[in-house]
PDB file of C-alpha atoms in Angstrom:
ATOM      1  CA  MET A  26       6.762   7.601  25.779  1.00  0.00           C
ATOM      2  CA  GLU A  27       7.598  10.525  23.605  1.00  0.00           C
ATOM      3  CA  GLU A  28       5.107  11.836  21.085  1.00  0.00           C
ATOM      4  CA  ARG A  29       4.741  14.557  18.625  1.00  0.00           C
ATOM      5  CA  LEU A  30       3.663  17.822  20.343  1.00  0.00           C
ATOM      6  CA  GLN A  31       0.909  18.670  18.218  1.00  0.00           C
ATOM      7  CA  LYS A  32      -0.423  15.065  18.922  1.00  0.00           C
ATOM      8  CA  LEU A  33      -0.178  15.749  22.434  1.00  0.00           C
ATOM      9  CA  LEU A  34      -1.716  19.098  22.350  1.00  0.00           C
ATOM     10  CA  SER A  35      -4.535  17.319  20.406  1.00  0.00           C
ATOM     11  CA  ALA A  36      -5.189  14.499  22.896  1.00  0.00           C
ATOM     12  CA  ALA A  37      -5.206  17.201  25.867  1.00  0.00           C
ATOM     13  CA  GLY A  38      -8.159  18.983  23.983  1.00  0.00           C
ATOM     14  CA  ILE A  39      -6.375  21.980  23.062  1.00  0.00           C
ATOM     15  CA  CYS A  40      -6.839  22.379  19.495  1.00  0.00           C
ATOM     16  CA  SER A  41      -6.735  19.807  16.724  1.00  0.00           C
ATOM     17  CA  ARG A  42      -3.359  18.852  14.972  1.00  0.00           C
ATOM     18  CA  ARG A  43      -3.296  21.367  12.406  1.00  0.00           C
ATOM     19  CA  ARG A  44      -3.960  24.154  14.736  1.00  0.00           C
ATOM     20  CA  ALA A  45      -1.255  22.713  16.980  1.00  0.00           C
ATOM     21  CA  GLU A  46       1.163  22.949  14.108  1.00  0.00           C
ATOM     22  CA  GLU A  47       0.270  26.671  13.295  1.00  0.00           C
ATOM     23  CA  TYR A  48       0.765  27.557  17.478  1.00  0.00           C
ATOM     24  CA  ILE A  49       4.279  25.669  17.287  1.00  0.00           C
ATOM     25  CA  GLN A  50       5.294  27.578  14.219  1.00  0.00           C
ATOM     26  CA  GLN A  51       4.356  31.083  15.843  1.00  0.00           C
ATOM     27  CA  GLY A  52       6.436  30.074  18.774  1.00  0.00           C
ATOM     28  CA  ARG A  53       3.595  29.705  21.274  1.00  0.00           C
ATOM     29  CA  VAL A  54       4.824  26.403  22.608  1.00  0.00           C
ATOM     30  CA  THR A  55       7.191  25.537  24.800  1.00  0.00           C
ATOM     31  CA  VAL A  56       8.902  22.147  26.302  1.00  0.00           C
ATOM     32  CA  ASN A  57      10.951  22.566  29.688  1.00  0.00           C
ATOM     33  CA  GLY A  58      10.637  26.549  29.136  1.00  0.00           C
ATOM     34  CA  LYS A  59      12.033  26.227  25.502  1.00  0.00           C
ATOM     35  CA  PRO A  60      10.425  27.122  22.472  1.00  0.00           C
ATOM     36  CA  ALA A  61       9.435  24.027  20.617  1.00  0.00           C
ATOM     37  CA  ALA A  62       9.858  23.491  16.402  1.00  0.00           C
ATOM     38  CA  LEU A  63       7.631  21.539  14.124  1.00  0.00           C
ATOM     39  CA  GLY A  64       8.601  17.897  14.476  1.00  0.00           C
ATOM     40  CA  ASP A  65       9.784  17.975  18.129  1.00  0.00           C
ATOM     41  CA  ARG A  66       8.573  15.161  20.625  1.00  0.00           C
ATOM     42  CA  ALA A  67       8.048  15.367  24.420  1.00  0.00           C
ATOM     43  CA  ASP A  68       6.998  13.068  26.904  1.00  0.00           C
ATOM     44  CA  PRO A  69       4.088  14.282  28.803  1.00  0.00           C
ATOM     45  CA  HIS A  70       5.006  12.372  32.194  1.00  0.00           C
ATOM     46  CA  ARG A  71       8.571  13.974  31.907  1.00  0.00           C
ATOM     47  CA  ASP A  72       8.271  16.973  29.959  1.00  0.00           C
ATOM     48  CA  ALA A  73       6.641  20.503  31.126  1.00  0.00           C
ATOM     49  CA  ILE A  74       4.598  21.268  27.704  1.00  0.00           C
ATOM     50  CA  ALA A  75       2.922  24.753  27.657  1.00  0.00           C
ATOM     51  CA  LEU A  76       1.207  27.092  25.371  1.00  0.00           C
ATOM     52  CA  ASP A  77       1.455  30.756  25.663  1.00  0.00           C
ATOM     53  CA  GLY A  78       2.881  30.082  29.030  1.00  0.00           C
ATOM     54  CA  LYS A  79       0.106  27.709  30.352  1.00  0.00           C
ATOM     55  CA  ALA A  80       0.785  24.312  31.289  1.00  0.00           C
ATOM     56  CA  ILE A  81      -1.722  21.882  29.494  1.00  0.00           C
ATOM     57  CA  GLY A  82      -2.881  18.999  30.701  1.00  0.00           C
ATOM     58  CA  ARG A  83      -2.254  15.381  30.260  1.00  0.00           C
ATOM     59  CA  SER A  84      -4.729  13.689  27.532  1.00  0.00           C
ATOM     60  CA  ARG A  85      -8.490  13.458  28.106  1.00  0.00           C
ATOM     61  CA  GLY A  86      -8.796  10.847  25.562  1.00  0.00           C
ATOM     62  CA  ARG A  87     -11.178  12.675  23.303  1.00  0.00           C
ATOM     63  CA  ARG A  88     -14.028  10.686  21.884  1.00  0.00           C
ATOM     64  CA  VAL A  89     -14.661  10.408  18.130  1.00  0.00           C
ATOM     65  CA  LEU A  90     -17.138   7.951  17.073  1.00  0.00           C
ATOM     66  CA  MET A  91     -18.415   6.391  13.691  1.00  0.00           C
ATOM     67  CA  LEU A  92     -21.696   5.382  13.725  1.00  0.00           C
ATOM     68  CA  TYR A  93     -23.965   3.629  11.213  1.00  0.00           C
ATOM     69  CA  LYS A  94     -27.140   5.540  11.644  1.00  0.00           C
ATOM     70  CA  PRO A  95     -30.220   2.943  10.812  1.00  0.00           C
ATOM     71  CA  ARG A  96     -33.292   4.426   9.516  1.00  0.00           C
ATOM     72  CA  GLY A  97     -35.848   5.706  12.291  1.00  0.00           C
ATOM     73  CA  VAL A  98     -33.702   6.942  14.623  1.00  0.00           C
ATOM     74  CA  VAL A  99     -33.465  10.402  14.923  1.00  0.00           C
ATOM     75  CA  THR A 100     -30.009  12.590  15.049  1.00  0.00           C
ATOM     76  CA  THR A 101     -30.576  14.198  18.762  1.00  0.00           C
ATOM     77  CA  LEU A 102     -29.202  13.589  22.321  1.00  0.00           C
ATOM     78  CA  SER A 103     -33.084  13.371  23.839  1.00  0.00           C
ATOM     79  CA  ASP A 104     -36.687  13.603  22.032  1.00  0.00           C
ATOM     80  CA  GLU A 105     -39.591  14.955  23.579  1.00  0.00           C
ATOM     81  CA  LYS A 106     -41.610  12.484  21.274  1.00  0.00           C
ATOM     82  CA  GLY A 107     -39.917   9.221  22.594  1.00  0.00           C
ATOM     83  CA  ARG A 108     -38.524   8.302  19.530  1.00  0.00           C
ATOM     84  CA  PRO A 109     -34.912   6.413  19.327  1.00  0.00           C
ATOM     85  CA  THR A 110     -32.055   8.542  19.304  1.00  0.00           C
ATOM     86  CA  VAL A 111     -28.464   8.267  18.325  1.00  0.00           C
ATOM     87  CA  ALA A 112     -27.217   9.053  21.884  1.00  0.00           C
ATOM     88  CA  ALA A 113     -28.954   5.883  22.976  1.00  0.00           C
ATOM     89  CA  LEU A 114     -27.000   3.823  20.331  1.00  0.00           C
ATOM     90  CA  VAL A 115     -23.620   4.950  21.591  1.00  0.00           C
ATOM     91  CA  SER A 116     -24.594   5.529  25.325  1.00  0.00           C
ATOM     92  CA  GLY A 117     -21.905   2.929  26.037  1.00  0.00           C
ATOM     93  CA  CYS A 118     -19.018   4.758  24.547  1.00  0.00           C
ATOM     94  CA  GLY A 119     -18.131   5.603  28.313  1.00  0.00           C
ATOM     95  CA  GLY A 120     -18.692   9.731  27.903  1.00  0.00           C
ATOM     96  CA  ARG A 121     -20.783  12.471  26.276  1.00  0.00           C
ATOM     97  CA  VAL A 122     -20.745  12.853  22.849  1.00  0.00           C
ATOM     98  CA  TRP A 123     -22.919  14.797  20.370  1.00  0.00           C
ATOM     99  CA  PRO A 124     -23.430  14.214  16.587  1.00  0.00           C
ATOM    100  CA  VAL A 125     -21.653  15.961  14.373  1.00  0.00           C
ATOM    101  CA  GLY A 126     -24.526  17.211  11.775  1.00  0.00           C
ATOM    102  CA  ARG A 127     -27.540  15.597  11.403  1.00  0.00           C
ATOM    103  CA  LEU A 128     -29.107  12.833   9.063  1.00  0.00           C
ATOM    104  CA  ASP A 129     -33.025  12.885   8.971  1.00  0.00           C
ATOM    105  CA  MET A 130     -34.935  10.206  10.460  1.00  0.00           C
ATOM    106  CA  ASP A 131     -35.459   8.141   7.167  1.00  0.00           C
ATOM    107  CA  SER A 132     -31.902   8.417   5.914  1.00  0.00           C
ATOM    108  CA  GLU A 133     -29.287   5.819   7.373  1.00  0.00           C
ATOM    109  CA  GLY A 134     -25.363   5.555   6.897  1.00  0.00           C
ATOM    110  CA  LEU A 135     -22.235   7.222   8.300  1.00  0.00           C
ATOM    111  CA  LEU A 136     -22.659   9.780  11.224  1.00  0.00           C
ATOM    112  CA  LEU A 137     -20.053  10.946  13.390  1.00  0.00           C
ATOM    113  CA  LEU A 138     -20.249  11.797  17.117  1.00  0.00           C
ATOM    114  CA  THR A 139     -17.713  13.593  19.247  1.00  0.00           C
ATOM    115  CA  ASP A 140     -16.989  15.390  22.636  1.00  0.00           C
ATOM    116  CA  ASP A 141     -14.384  17.565  20.492  1.00  0.00           C
ATOM    117  CA  GLY A 142     -15.935  21.304  19.594  1.00  0.00           C
ATOM    118  CA  GLU A 143     -13.142  22.384  17.313  1.00  0.00           C
ATOM    119  CA  LEU A 144     -13.164  19.056  15.364  1.00  0.00           C
ATOM    120  CA  THR A 145     -16.909  19.660  15.211  1.00  0.00           C
ATOM    121  CA  ASN A 146     -16.506  23.132  13.902  1.00  0.00           C
ATOM    122  CA  THR A 147     -13.903  21.967  11.311  1.00  0.00           C
ATOM    123  CA  LEU A 148     -16.533  19.443   9.966  1.00  0.00           C
ATOM    124  CA  LEU A 149     -19.857  21.952   9.811  1.00  0.00           C
ATOM    125  CA  HIS A 150     -18.194  25.398   9.324  1.00  0.00           C
ATOM    126  CA  PRO A 151     -18.973  26.502   5.283  1.00  0.00           C
ATOM    127  CA  ARG A 152     -15.600  27.760   4.743  1.00  0.00           C
ATOM    128  CA  HIS A 153     -14.231  24.280   5.154  1.00  0.00           C
ATOM    129  CA  GLU A 154     -16.239  22.869   2.405  1.00  0.00           C
ATOM    130  CA  VAL A 155     -16.478  19.397   3.612  1.00  0.00           C
ATOM    131  CA  GLU A 156     -17.778  16.796   1.002  1.00  0.00           C
ATOM    132  CA  LYS A 157     -20.802  14.350   2.076  1.00  0.00           C
ATOM    133  CA  GLU A 158     -21.428  11.349  -0.401  1.00  0.00           C
ATOM    134  CA  TYR A 159     -24.782   9.654  -0.358  1.00  0.00           C
ATOM    135  CA  LEU A 160     -25.742   6.757  -2.074  1.00  0.00           C
ATOM    136  CA  VAL A 161     -29.585   7.408  -3.758  1.00  0.00           C
ATOM    137  CA  TRP A 162     -32.034   5.084  -4.525  1.00  0.00           C
ATOM    138  CA  VAL A 163     -34.563   6.783  -6.510  1.00  0.00           C
ATOM    139  CA  SER A 164     -37.584   6.406  -9.195  1.00  0.00           C
ATOM    140  CA  PRO A 165     -38.475   7.220 -11.903  1.00  0.00           C
ATOM    141  CA  PHE A 166     -35.460   7.510 -13.308  1.00  0.00           C
ATOM    142  CA  ARG A 167     -34.179   8.971 -16.558  1.00  0.00           C
ATOM    143  CA  PRO A 168     -30.672   9.342 -17.849  1.00  0.00           C
ATOM    144  CA  GLU A 169     -30.913  13.024 -18.303  1.00  0.00           C
ATOM    145  CA  ALA A 170     -31.512  13.289 -14.578  1.00  0.00           C
ATOM    146  CA  VAL A 171     -28.194  12.915 -13.728  1.00  0.00           C
ATOM    147  CA  GLU A 172     -27.045  16.294 -15.738  1.00  0.00           C
ATOM    148  CA  GLU A 173     -30.179  18.034 -14.064  1.00  0.00           C
ATOM    149  CA  LEU A 174     -28.781  16.835 -10.452  1.00  0.00           C
ATOM    150  CA  ALA A 175     -25.498  18.383 -11.071  1.00  0.00           C
ATOM    151  CA  ARG A 176     -26.597  21.764 -12.600  1.00  0.00           C
ATOM    152  CA  PRO A 177     -26.896  24.689  -9.774  1.00  0.00           C
ATOM    153  CA  MET A 178     -29.979  25.112  -8.313  1.00  0.00           C
ATOM    154  CA  THR A 179     -32.478  27.276  -6.042  1.00  0.00           C
ATOM    155  CA  LEU A 180     -34.557  25.591  -2.707  1.00  0.00           C
ATOM    156  CA  ASP A 181     -36.193  28.181  -0.732  1.00  0.00           C
ATOM    157  CA  GLY A 182     -34.533  31.071  -2.322  1.00  0.00           C
ATOM    158  CA  GLN A 183     -31.102  29.979  -1.460  1.00  0.00           C
ATOM    159  CA  ARG A 184     -28.610  29.115  -4.349  1.00  0.00           C
ATOM    160  CA  LEU A 185     -27.046  25.657  -3.820  1.00  0.00           C
ATOM    161  CA  ARG A 186     -23.619  25.062  -5.136  1.00  0.00           C
ATOM    162  CA  PRO A 187     -23.582  22.600  -7.970  1.00  0.00           C
ATOM    163  CA  ALA A 188     -23.590  18.692  -6.700  1.00  0.00           C
ATOM    164  CA  LYS A 189     -21.345  15.947  -7.833  1.00  0.00           C
ATOM    165  CA  VAL A 190     -23.568  13.251  -9.405  1.00  0.00           C
ATOM    166  CA  ARG A 191     -22.853   9.687 -10.902  1.00  0.00           C
ATOM    167  CA  LEU A 192     -25.013   6.908 -12.108  1.00  0.00           C
ATOM    168  CA  VAL A 193     -23.674   3.841  -9.947  1.00  0.00           C
ATOM    169  CA  ARG A 194     -26.348   1.652 -11.240  1.00  0.00           C
ATOM    170  CA  ALA A 195     -29.715   1.661 -13.509  1.00  0.00           C
ATOM    171  CA  MET A 196     -32.279  -1.036 -12.853  1.00  0.00           C
ATOM    172  CA  GLY A 197     -35.125  -0.034 -15.225  1.00  0.00           C
ATOM    173  CA  GLU A 198     -37.065   2.827 -14.030  1.00  0.00           C
ATOM    174  CA  ARG A 199     -34.927   2.706 -10.765  1.00  0.00           C
ATOM    175  CA  ALA A 200     -31.317   3.615 -10.238  1.00  0.00           C
ATOM    176  CA  VAL A 201     -28.815   4.103  -7.720  1.00  0.00           C
ATOM    177  CA  LEU A 202     -27.019   7.804  -7.870  1.00  0.00           C
ATOM    178  CA  SER A 203     -24.133   8.899  -5.722  1.00  0.00           C
ATOM    179  CA  VAL A 204     -24.610  12.613  -4.944  1.00  0.00           C
ATOM    180  CA  VAL A 205     -21.685  14.506  -3.143  1.00  0.00           C
ATOM    181  CA  ILE A 206     -22.584  18.074  -1.529  1.00  0.00           C
ATOM    182  CA  HIS A 207     -21.062  20.376   0.885  1.00  0.00           C
ATOM    183  CA  GLU A 208     -24.005  22.452   2.255  1.00  0.00           C
ATOM    184  CA  GLY A 209     -25.839  19.975   4.000  1.00  0.00           C
ATOM    185  CA  LYS A 210     -28.847  21.567   4.435  1.00  0.00           C
ATOM    186  CA  ASN A 211     -32.402  20.116   5.593  1.00  0.00           C
ATOM    187  CA  ARG A 212     -33.198  16.953   3.612  1.00  0.00           C
ATOM    188  CA  GLN A 213     -31.404  19.019   0.608  1.00  0.00           C
ATOM    189  CA  VAL A 214     -30.829  15.455  -1.231  1.00  0.00           C
ATOM    190  CA  ARG A 215     -34.458  14.537  -1.279  1.00  0.00           C
ATOM    191  CA  ARG A 216     -35.384  17.904  -2.000  1.00  0.00           C
ATOM    192  CA  MET A 217     -33.067  18.062  -5.194  1.00  0.00           C
ATOM    193  CA  CYS A 218     -34.433  15.191  -6.337  1.00  0.00           C
ATOM    194  CA  ALA A 219     -37.963  15.840  -5.887  1.00  0.00           C
ATOM    195  CA  HIS A 220     -37.008  18.968  -7.774  1.00  0.00           C
ATOM    196  CA  CYS A 221     -36.135  16.924 -10.792  1.00  0.00           C
ATOM    197  CA  GLY A 222     -39.207  14.967 -10.428  1.00  0.00           C
ATOM    198  CA  MET A 223     -37.799  11.870  -8.407  1.00  0.00           C
ATOM    199  CA  LYS A 224     -38.499  10.307  -5.243  1.00  0.00           C
ATOM    200  CA  VAL A 225     -36.144   9.011  -2.870  1.00  0.00           C
ATOM    201  CA  HIS A 226     -36.565   5.339  -1.840  1.00  0.00           C
ATOM    202  CA  ARG A 227     -33.636   5.325   0.552  1.00  0.00           C
ATOM    203  CA  LEU A 228     -30.991   7.445   1.260  1.00  0.00           C
ATOM    204  CA  LYS A 229     -27.298   6.402   2.636  1.00  0.00           C
ATOM    205  CA  ARG A 230     -24.348   8.215   3.717  1.00  0.00           C
ATOM    206  CA  VAL A 231     -21.166   6.723   2.749  1.00  0.00           C
ATOM    207  CA  ARG A 232     -18.435   9.155   3.198  1.00  0.00           C
ATOM    208  CA  GLU A 233     -17.741  12.933   5.054  1.00  0.00           C
ATOM    209  CA  GLY A 234     -14.256  14.275   3.728  1.00  0.00           C
ATOM    210  CA  ARG A 235     -11.745  11.732   3.230  1.00  0.00           C
ATOM    211  CA  LEU A 236     -13.717   9.433   5.674  1.00  0.00           C
ATOM    212  CA  THR A 237     -15.525   6.318   4.288  1.00  0.00           C
ATOM    213  CA  LEU A 238     -18.272   4.312   6.096  1.00  0.00           C
ATOM    214  CA  ASP A 239     -16.680   1.147   7.786  1.00  0.00           C
ATOM    215  CA  ARG A 240     -18.392  -1.568   5.717  1.00  0.00           C
ATOM    216  CA  SER A 241     -17.956  -4.250   8.531  1.00  0.00           C
ATOM    217  CA  LEU A 242     -20.655  -2.203  10.711  1.00  0.00           C
ATOM    218  CA  ALA A 243     -24.364  -3.005  10.661  1.00  0.00           C
ATOM    219  CA  PRO A 244     -27.099  -0.444  11.069  1.00  0.00           C
ATOM    220  CA  GLY A 245     -26.862   0.683  14.740  1.00  0.00           C
ATOM    221  CA  GLN A 246     -23.136  -0.510  15.300  1.00  0.00           C
ATOM    222  CA  TRP A 247     -20.589   1.764  16.032  1.00  0.00           C
ATOM    223  CA  ARG A 248     -16.942   1.745  17.019  1.00  0.00           C
ATOM    224  CA  PRO A 249     -14.016   4.764  17.945  1.00  0.00           C
ATOM    225  CA  LEU A 250     -11.897   6.309  15.114  1.00  0.00           C
ATOM    226  CA  SER A 251      -8.400   5.623  15.191  1.00  0.00           C
ATOM    227  CA  GLU A 252      -5.984   8.718  15.170  1.00  0.00           C
ATOM    228  CA  GLU A 253      -5.197   8.003  11.967  1.00  0.00           C
ATOM    229  CA  GLU A 254      -8.590   8.247  10.795  1.00  0.00           C
ATOM    230  CA  ILE A 255      -9.384  11.542  13.169  1.00  0.00           C
ATOM    231  CA  ASP A 256      -6.228  13.051  11.047  1.00  0.00           C
ATOM    232  CA  LEU A 257      -8.071  12.359   7.656  1.00  0.00           C
ATOM    233  CA  LEU A 258     -11.030  14.737   9.615  1.00  0.00           C
ATOM    234  CA  GLU A 259      -8.851  17.380   9.918  1.00  0.00           C
ATOM    235  CA  GLY A 260      -8.097  18.130   6.727  1.00  0.00           C
ATOM    236  CA  PRO A 261      -7.109  19.161   4.637  1.00  0.00           C
ATOM    237  CA  HIS A 262     -10.529  17.994   2.628  1.00  0.00           C
ATOM    238  CA  PRO A 263     -11.152  17.339  -1.207  1.00  0.00           C
ATOM    239  CA  ARG A 264     -12.831  20.145  -3.124  1.00  0.00           C
ATOM    240  CA  GLY A 265     -14.808  19.657  -5.829  1.00  0.00           C
TER     241      GLY A 265
END
């Protein structure tokens, strides 16, 4: 079956679809010995597809998973203290995957796991500025805290980019906030809230880039991403 060349290169584990488009435009991709053009399609079972003269293999079926990480689970492949890990939660996925970034043990929500190194780099490298959105349950809440959290602040001597903050729901001295950041430093949102005099009672990641947490997933459940969802992750990403 014929498919777009950029999809075939991505599925073979060569590169992301966006990078494949660049390779095609640079004339580095050939089909049956002829330079390919953007928009060309091919059948990997019938056509000879090559990048820089080297034949690409057939799809290895890269894995990209969405996990609803529950609280009390560490974002590692193994843990010397014997604590439950995200690797154990997705052990039935059919292959080895690793977490893309981290969620601390006390936090929950969207966590991606994959065997795709380039996608991992796309999501984690600072130059891509991938947004991460969290719902944060805090107290004691003051209305002015929303503006305070959104101001530039310094943690451990490092200047943070301003966060995007909005009030989701106020409940007397408690509130639920939406906090969007780029850096993702260790326990950053918790420390930002503490800097503004608030304690975090619950923290849930609900979005990464343009991908949102599947509401049908219960804590501890996971599912593979569709190709369309992977396209969302590969960019371009919204920027504040």
